[in-house]
Coordinates of N, CA and C in Angstrom, one line a residue:
M1 N 304.9 84.0 248.6 CA 303.5 83.9 248.1 C 303.2 82.4 248.2
A2 N 301.9 82.1 248.5 CA 301.5 80.8 248.7 C 301.2 80.0 247.5
K3 N 300.8 80.5 246.4 CA 300.4 79.8 245.2 C 301.2 80.3 244.0
Q4 N 301.4 79.5 243.0 CA 302.0 79.9 241.8 C 301.0 80.7 241.0
E5 N 301.5 81.9 240.5 CA 300.6 82.8 239.7 C 300.4 82.2 238.3
P6 N 299.2 82.4 237.8 CA 298.9 82.0 236.4 C 299.6 82.9 235.4
S7 N 299.7 82.4 234.2 CA 300.2 83.3 233.1 C 299.0 83.9 232.4
I8 N 298.9 85.2 232.4 CA 297.8 85.9 231.7 C 297.9 85.6 230.2
D9 N 299.1 85.6 229.6 CA 299.2 85.3 228.2 C 298.6 83.9 227.9
Q10 N 298.9 82.9 228.8 CA 298.3 81.6 228.6 C 296.8 81.6 228.7
W11 N 296.3 82.3 229.7 CA 294.9 82.4 229.9 C 294.2 83.0 228.7
L12 N 294.8 84.1 228.1 CA 294.2 84.7 226.9 C 294.2 83.8 225.7
A13 N 295.3 83.1 225.6 CA 295.4 82.1 224.5 C 294.3 81.0 224.6
E14 N 294.1 80.5 225.8 CA 293.1 79.5 226.1 C 291.7 80.1 225.9
A15 N 291.5 81.3 226.3 CA 290.1 82.0 226.1 C 289.8 82.1 224.7
K16 N 290.8 82.4 223.9 CA 290.5 82.6 222.4 C 290.3 81.3 221.7
T17 N 290.5 80.2 222.3 CA 290.2 78.9 221.7 C 288.9 78.3 222.3
D18 N 288.3 79.0 223.3 CA 287.1 78.5 223.9 C 285.9 78.5 222.9
P19 N 285.0 77.5 223.0 CA 283.9 77.5 222.1 C 283.1 78.8 222.0
Q20 N 283.1 79.6 223.0 CA 282.4 80.9 223.0 C 283.2 82.1 222.5
A21 N 284.5 81.8 222.1 CA 285.4 82.9 221.7 C 284.9 83.8 220.6
A22 N 284.2 83.2 219.7 CA 283.7 84.0 218.5 C 282.7 85.1 219.0
Q23 N 282.1 84.9 220.2 CA 281.2 85.9 220.7 C 281.9 87.1 221.4
C24 N 283.2 86.9 221.7 CA 283.9 87.9 222.5 C 284.6 88.9 221.6
G25 N 284.3 90.2 221.9 CA 284.9 91.3 221.2 C 285.9 92.0 222.1
M26 N 286.0 91.6 223.4 CA 286.9 92.2 224.3 C 287.2 91.3 225.5
Y27 N 288.4 91.3 225.9 CA 288.8 90.7 227.2 C 289.4 91.7 228.1
L28 N 289.1 91.6 229.3 CA 289.7 92.5 230.3 C 290.2 91.6 231.5
T29 N 291.4 92.1 232.0 CA 291.9 91.4 233.2 C 292.1 92.3 234.3
H30 N 292.0 91.7 235.5 CA 292.3 92.4 236.8 C 293.3 91.7 237.5
N31 N 294.3 92.4 238.0 CA 295.4 91.8 238.9 C 295.4 92.6 240.2
G32 N 294.8 92.1 241.2 CA 294.9 92.7 242.5 C 296.1 92.4 243.2
V33 N 296.8 93.3 243.8 CA 298.1 93.1 244.4 C 298.2 93.7 245.8
T34 N 298.9 93.0 246.7 CA 299.1 93.5 248.1 C 299.8 94.8 248.1
R35 N 299.3 95.8 248.7 CA 300.0 97.1 248.8 C 300.4 97.5 250.2
A36 N 301.3 98.4 250.3 CA 301.8 98.8 251.6 C 300.8 99.8 252.3
T37 N 300.0 100.5 251.6 CA 299.1 101.4 252.2 C 297.9 100.7 252.8
P38 N 297.5 100.9 254.0 CA 296.4 100.2 254.6 C 295.1 100.5 253.9
K39 N 294.2 99.5 253.8 CA 292.9 99.7 253.1 C 292.1 100.8 253.7
K40 N 292.1 100.9 255.1 CA 291.3 102.0 255.7 C 291.8 103.4 255.4
Q41 N 293.1 103.5 255.1 CA 293.7 104.8 254.8 C 293.3 105.1 253.4
V42 N 293.3 104.2 252.4 CA 293.0 104.4 251.1 C 291.5 104.7 250.9
R43 N 290.6 103.9 251.6 CA 289.2 104.0 251.4 C 288.5 105.0 252.3
E44 N 289.0 105.2 253.5 CA 288.3 106.0 254.5 C 289.1 107.2 255.0
G45 N 290.4 107.3 254.5 CA 291.2 108.4 255.0 C 291.7 108.3 256.4
V46 N 291.7 107.1 257.0 CA 292.2 106.9 258.3 C 293.7 106.9 258.3
E47 N 294.3 107.8 259.1 CA 295.8 107.9 259.1 C 296.4 107.2 260.4
G48 N 297.7 107.0 260.4 CA 298.3 106.5 261.6 C 298.3 105.0 261.8
L49 N 298.0 104.3 260.8 CA 297.9 102.8 261.0 C 299.2 102.1 260.7
G50 N 300.2 102.8 260.1 CA 301.4 102.2 259.8 C 301.4 101.7 258.4
E51 N 302.5 101.0 258.0 CA 302.6 100.4 256.7 C 302.3 99.0 256.8
V52 N 301.6 98.5 255.8 CA 301.3 97.0 255.7 C 302.5 96.3 255.2
K53 N 302.9 95.2 255.9 CA 304.0 94.4 255.4 C 303.6 93.1 254.7
A54 N 302.3 92.7 255.1 CA 301.7 91.5 254.5 C 300.2 91.4 254.8
V55 N 299.6 90.5 254.1 CA 298.1 90.3 254.3 C 297.9 88.8 254.4
E56 N 297.1 88.4 255.5 CA 296.6 87.1 255.6 C 295.4 87.0 254.7
F57 N 295.4 86.1 253.7 CA 294.3 86.1 252.7 C 293.7 84.7 252.6
S58 N 292.4 84.7 252.7 CA 291.6 83.4 252.4 C 290.3 83.8 251.7
Y59 N 289.7 82.7 251.2 CA 288.4 83.0 250.4 C 287.5 81.8 250.5
D60 N 286.3 82.0 250.1 CA 285.2 81.0 250.0 C 285.2 80.4 248.6
A61 N 285.8 79.3 248.4 CA 286.0 78.7 247.1 C 284.6 78.4 246.5
E62 N 283.7 77.8 247.2 CA 282.4 77.5 246.7 C 281.7 78.8 246.2
G63 N 281.8 79.9 247.1 CA 281.2 81.1 246.7 C 281.8 81.7 245.5
V64 N 283.1 81.6 245.3 CA 283.8 82.1 244.1 C 283.2 81.3 242.8
E65 N 283.1 80.0 243.0 CA 282.6 79.2 241.8 C 281.2 79.7 241.5
A66 N 280.3 79.9 242.5 CA 279.0 80.4 242.3 C 279.0 81.8 241.6
A67 N 279.9 82.7 242.0 CA 280.0 84.0 241.5 C 280.4 83.9 240.0
I68 N 281.3 83.0 239.7 CA 281.7 82.8 238.3 C 280.5 82.3 237.4
A69 N 279.8 81.4 238.0 CA 278.6 80.8 237.3 C 277.6 82.0 237.0
E70 N 277.4 82.8 238.1 CA 276.4 83.9 237.9 C 276.9 84.9 236.9
A71 N 278.2 85.2 236.9 CA 278.8 86.2 235.9 C 278.5 85.7 234.5
L72 N 278.6 84.4 234.3 CA 278.4 83.9 232.9 C 276.9 84.0 232.4
T73 N 276.0 84.4 233.3 CA 274.6 84.7 233.0 C 274.4 86.1 232.6
W74 N 275.4 87.0 232.9 CA 275.2 88.4 232.7 C 275.2 88.7 231.2
E75 N 274.5 89.8 230.8 CA 274.4 90.1 229.4 C 275.7 90.3 228.8
G76 N 275.9 89.6 227.7 CA 277.1 89.8 226.9 C 278.4 89.1 227.4
V77 N 278.3 88.4 228.5 CA 279.5 87.8 229.1 C 279.6 86.3 228.6
Y78 N 280.7 85.9 228.0 CA 280.9 84.6 227.5 C 282.1 83.8 228.1
Y79 N 282.9 84.5 228.8 CA 284.1 83.8 229.3 C 284.5 84.5 230.7
V80 N 284.8 83.6 231.6 CA 285.2 84.1 233.0 C 286.2 83.1 233.5
R81 N 287.3 83.7 234.1 CA 288.3 82.9 234.7 C 288.8 83.6 235.9
V82 N 289.0 82.9 237.1 CA 289.4 83.6 238.3 C 290.5 82.7 239.0
W83 N 291.5 83.4 239.5 CA 292.5 82.7 240.3 C 292.7 83.6 241.6
L84 N 292.6 82.9 242.7 CA 292.9 83.6 244.0 C 294.0 83.0 244.7
N85 N 294.8 83.8 245.3 CA 296.0 83.4 246.1 C 295.4 83.0 247.5
E86 N 296.3 82.6 248.4 CA 295.9 82.3 249.8 C 297.1 82.3 250.7
G87 N 296.9 82.4 251.9 CA 298.0 82.4 252.9 C 298.5 83.8 253.2
V88 N 299.7 83.9 253.7 CA 300.3 85.2 254.0 C 301.0 85.8 252.7
L89 N 300.5 86.9 252.3 CA 301.0 87.5 251.0 C 301.7 88.8 251.4
N90 N 302.9 88.9 250.9 CA 303.8 90.1 251.1 C 303.4 91.2 250.1
V91 N 303.8 92.4 250.5 CA 303.6 93.6 249.6 C 304.2 93.2 248.2
G92 N 303.4 93.5 247.2 CA 303.8 93.1 245.8 C 303.3 91.8 245.3
D93 N 302.9 90.9 246.2 CA 302.3 89.6 245.8 C 300.9 89.8 245.2
S94 N 300.6 89.0 244.2 CA 299.3 89.0 243.6 C 298.3 88.4 244.6
I95 N 297.1 89.1 244.7 CA 296.0 88.5 245.5 C 295.0 87.8 244.6
M96 N 294.8 88.4 243.4 CA 293.8 87.7 242.5 C 294.1 88.1 241.1
Y97 N 293.6 87.2 240.2 CA 293.5 87.6 238.7 C 292.1 87.2 238.3
V98 N 291.5 88.1 237.5 CA 290.2 87.8 236.9 C 290.3 88.2 235.4
L99 N 289.7 87.3 234.6 CA 289.7 87.5 233.2 C 288.2 87.4 232.7
I100 N 287.7 88.4 232.1 CA 286.4 88.5 231.5 C 286.4 88.6 230.0
G101 N 285.6 87.8 229.3 CA 285.5 88.0 227.9 C 284.0 88.3 227.6
A102 N 283.8 89.4 226.9 CA 282.4 89.8 226.6 C 282.3 90.3 225.2
D103 N 281.0 90.5 224.8 CA 280.8 90.9 223.4 C 281.2 92.4 223.1
I104 N 280.8 93.3 224.0 CA 281.2 94.7 223.8 C 281.8 95.3 225.1
R105 N 282.4 96.4 224.9 CA 283.2 97.1 226.0 C 282.3 97.3 227.2
P106 N 281.1 97.9 227.1 CA 280.4 98.2 228.4 C 280.0 96.9 229.2
H107 N 279.7 95.8 228.5 CA 279.4 94.6 229.2 C 280.6 94.0 229.8
C108 N 281.8 94.1 229.2 CA 283.0 93.6 229.7 C 283.5 94.4 231.0
I109 N 283.4 95.7 230.9 CA 283.8 96.6 232.0 C 282.9 96.4 233.2
D110 N 281.6 96.4 232.9 CA 280.6 96.2 234.0 C 280.8 94.8 234.7
A111 N 281.0 93.8 233.9 CA 281.2 92.5 234.4 C 282.4 92.4 235.3
L112 N 283.5 92.9 234.8 CA 284.8 92.9 235.6 C 284.6 93.6 236.9
Q113 N 284.0 94.8 236.9 CA 283.8 95.6 238.1 C 282.9 94.8 239.0
N114 N 281.8 94.3 238.5 CA 280.8 93.6 239.4 C 281.4 92.3 240.0
L115 N 282.1 91.5 239.2 CA 282.6 90.3 239.7 C 283.8 90.5 240.7
V116 N 284.7 91.4 240.4 CA 285.7 91.8 241.4 C 285.1 92.3 242.7
G117 N 284.1 93.2 242.6 CA 283.4 93.7 243.7 C 282.8 92.6 244.6
K118 N 282.1 91.7 243.9 CA 281.5 90.6 244.6 C 282.5 89.7 245.4
I119 N 283.6 89.4 244.7 CA 284.6 88.6 245.3 C 285.2 89.4 246.5
K120 N 285.7 90.6 246.3 CA 286.3 91.4 247.4 C 285.4 91.7 248.5
N121 N 284.1 92.0 248.3 CA 283.2 92.4 249.3 C 282.6 91.3 250.1
D122 N 282.4 90.1 249.4 CA 281.6 89.1 250.0 C 282.3 87.7 250.2
L123 N 283.4 87.5 249.5 CA 284.0 86.2 249.4 C 285.4 86.0 249.9
V124 N 286.1 87.1 250.3 CA 287.4 87.0 250.8 C 287.5 87.5 252.2
V125 N 288.6 87.0 252.9 CA 288.9 87.6 254.2 C 290.4 88.0 254.1
E126 N 290.6 89.3 254.4 CA 291.9 89.9 254.4 C 292.3 90.5 255.7
K127 N 293.4 90.1 256.3 CA 293.8 90.7 257.6 C 295.2 91.3 257.3
E128 N 295.2 92.6 257.4 CA 296.5 93.3 257.2 C 297.4 93.1 258.4
I129 N 298.7 92.9 258.1 CA 299.7 92.8 259.1 C 300.7 94.0 258.9
Y130 N 300.8 94.8 260.0 CA 301.5 96.0 259.9 C 303.0 95.8 260.2
A131 N 303.9 96.6 259.6 CA 305.3 96.6 259.9 C 305.6 97.1 261.2

C-alpha cells in the first residue's frame, strides 16, 4: 500500500471535538477496499476477465477538496473528512475512507452516498491489473 491508513477511531474522536459536533446526531464511515472481482463483472455482469491482483489508483486532489467543501453545504451535514490512497494497491488494501457527520440519519446516509459517488465517478482513476 502506498500510504499509511488513518485511524477511524481517531477520526471519530477528533470529529466529536469539532466546533460543529453538537449539531451531529450521526456519523457514518465508508472504507472502500481493493477487491479481486473485476468492476465490470460486479457492475455489468461481464465474465472472463480474470481475477484482479492490484489496482493502479490516483485522484484529483483539488477536485476532492472541492467535493468536500460542497458536501459541507448539503442540508444537515456538519462534518466531512476524506482520505484517499494512491499508487498500486493490492487486493485487501484500502482505497478510501470517508467520514460524514450530520444531524439526522437520512441526511448522513444521503451525504455519504453522494460524496462517495462523486469521488468514485468523477475524481479517481482506477486501472485494474489482472492476475
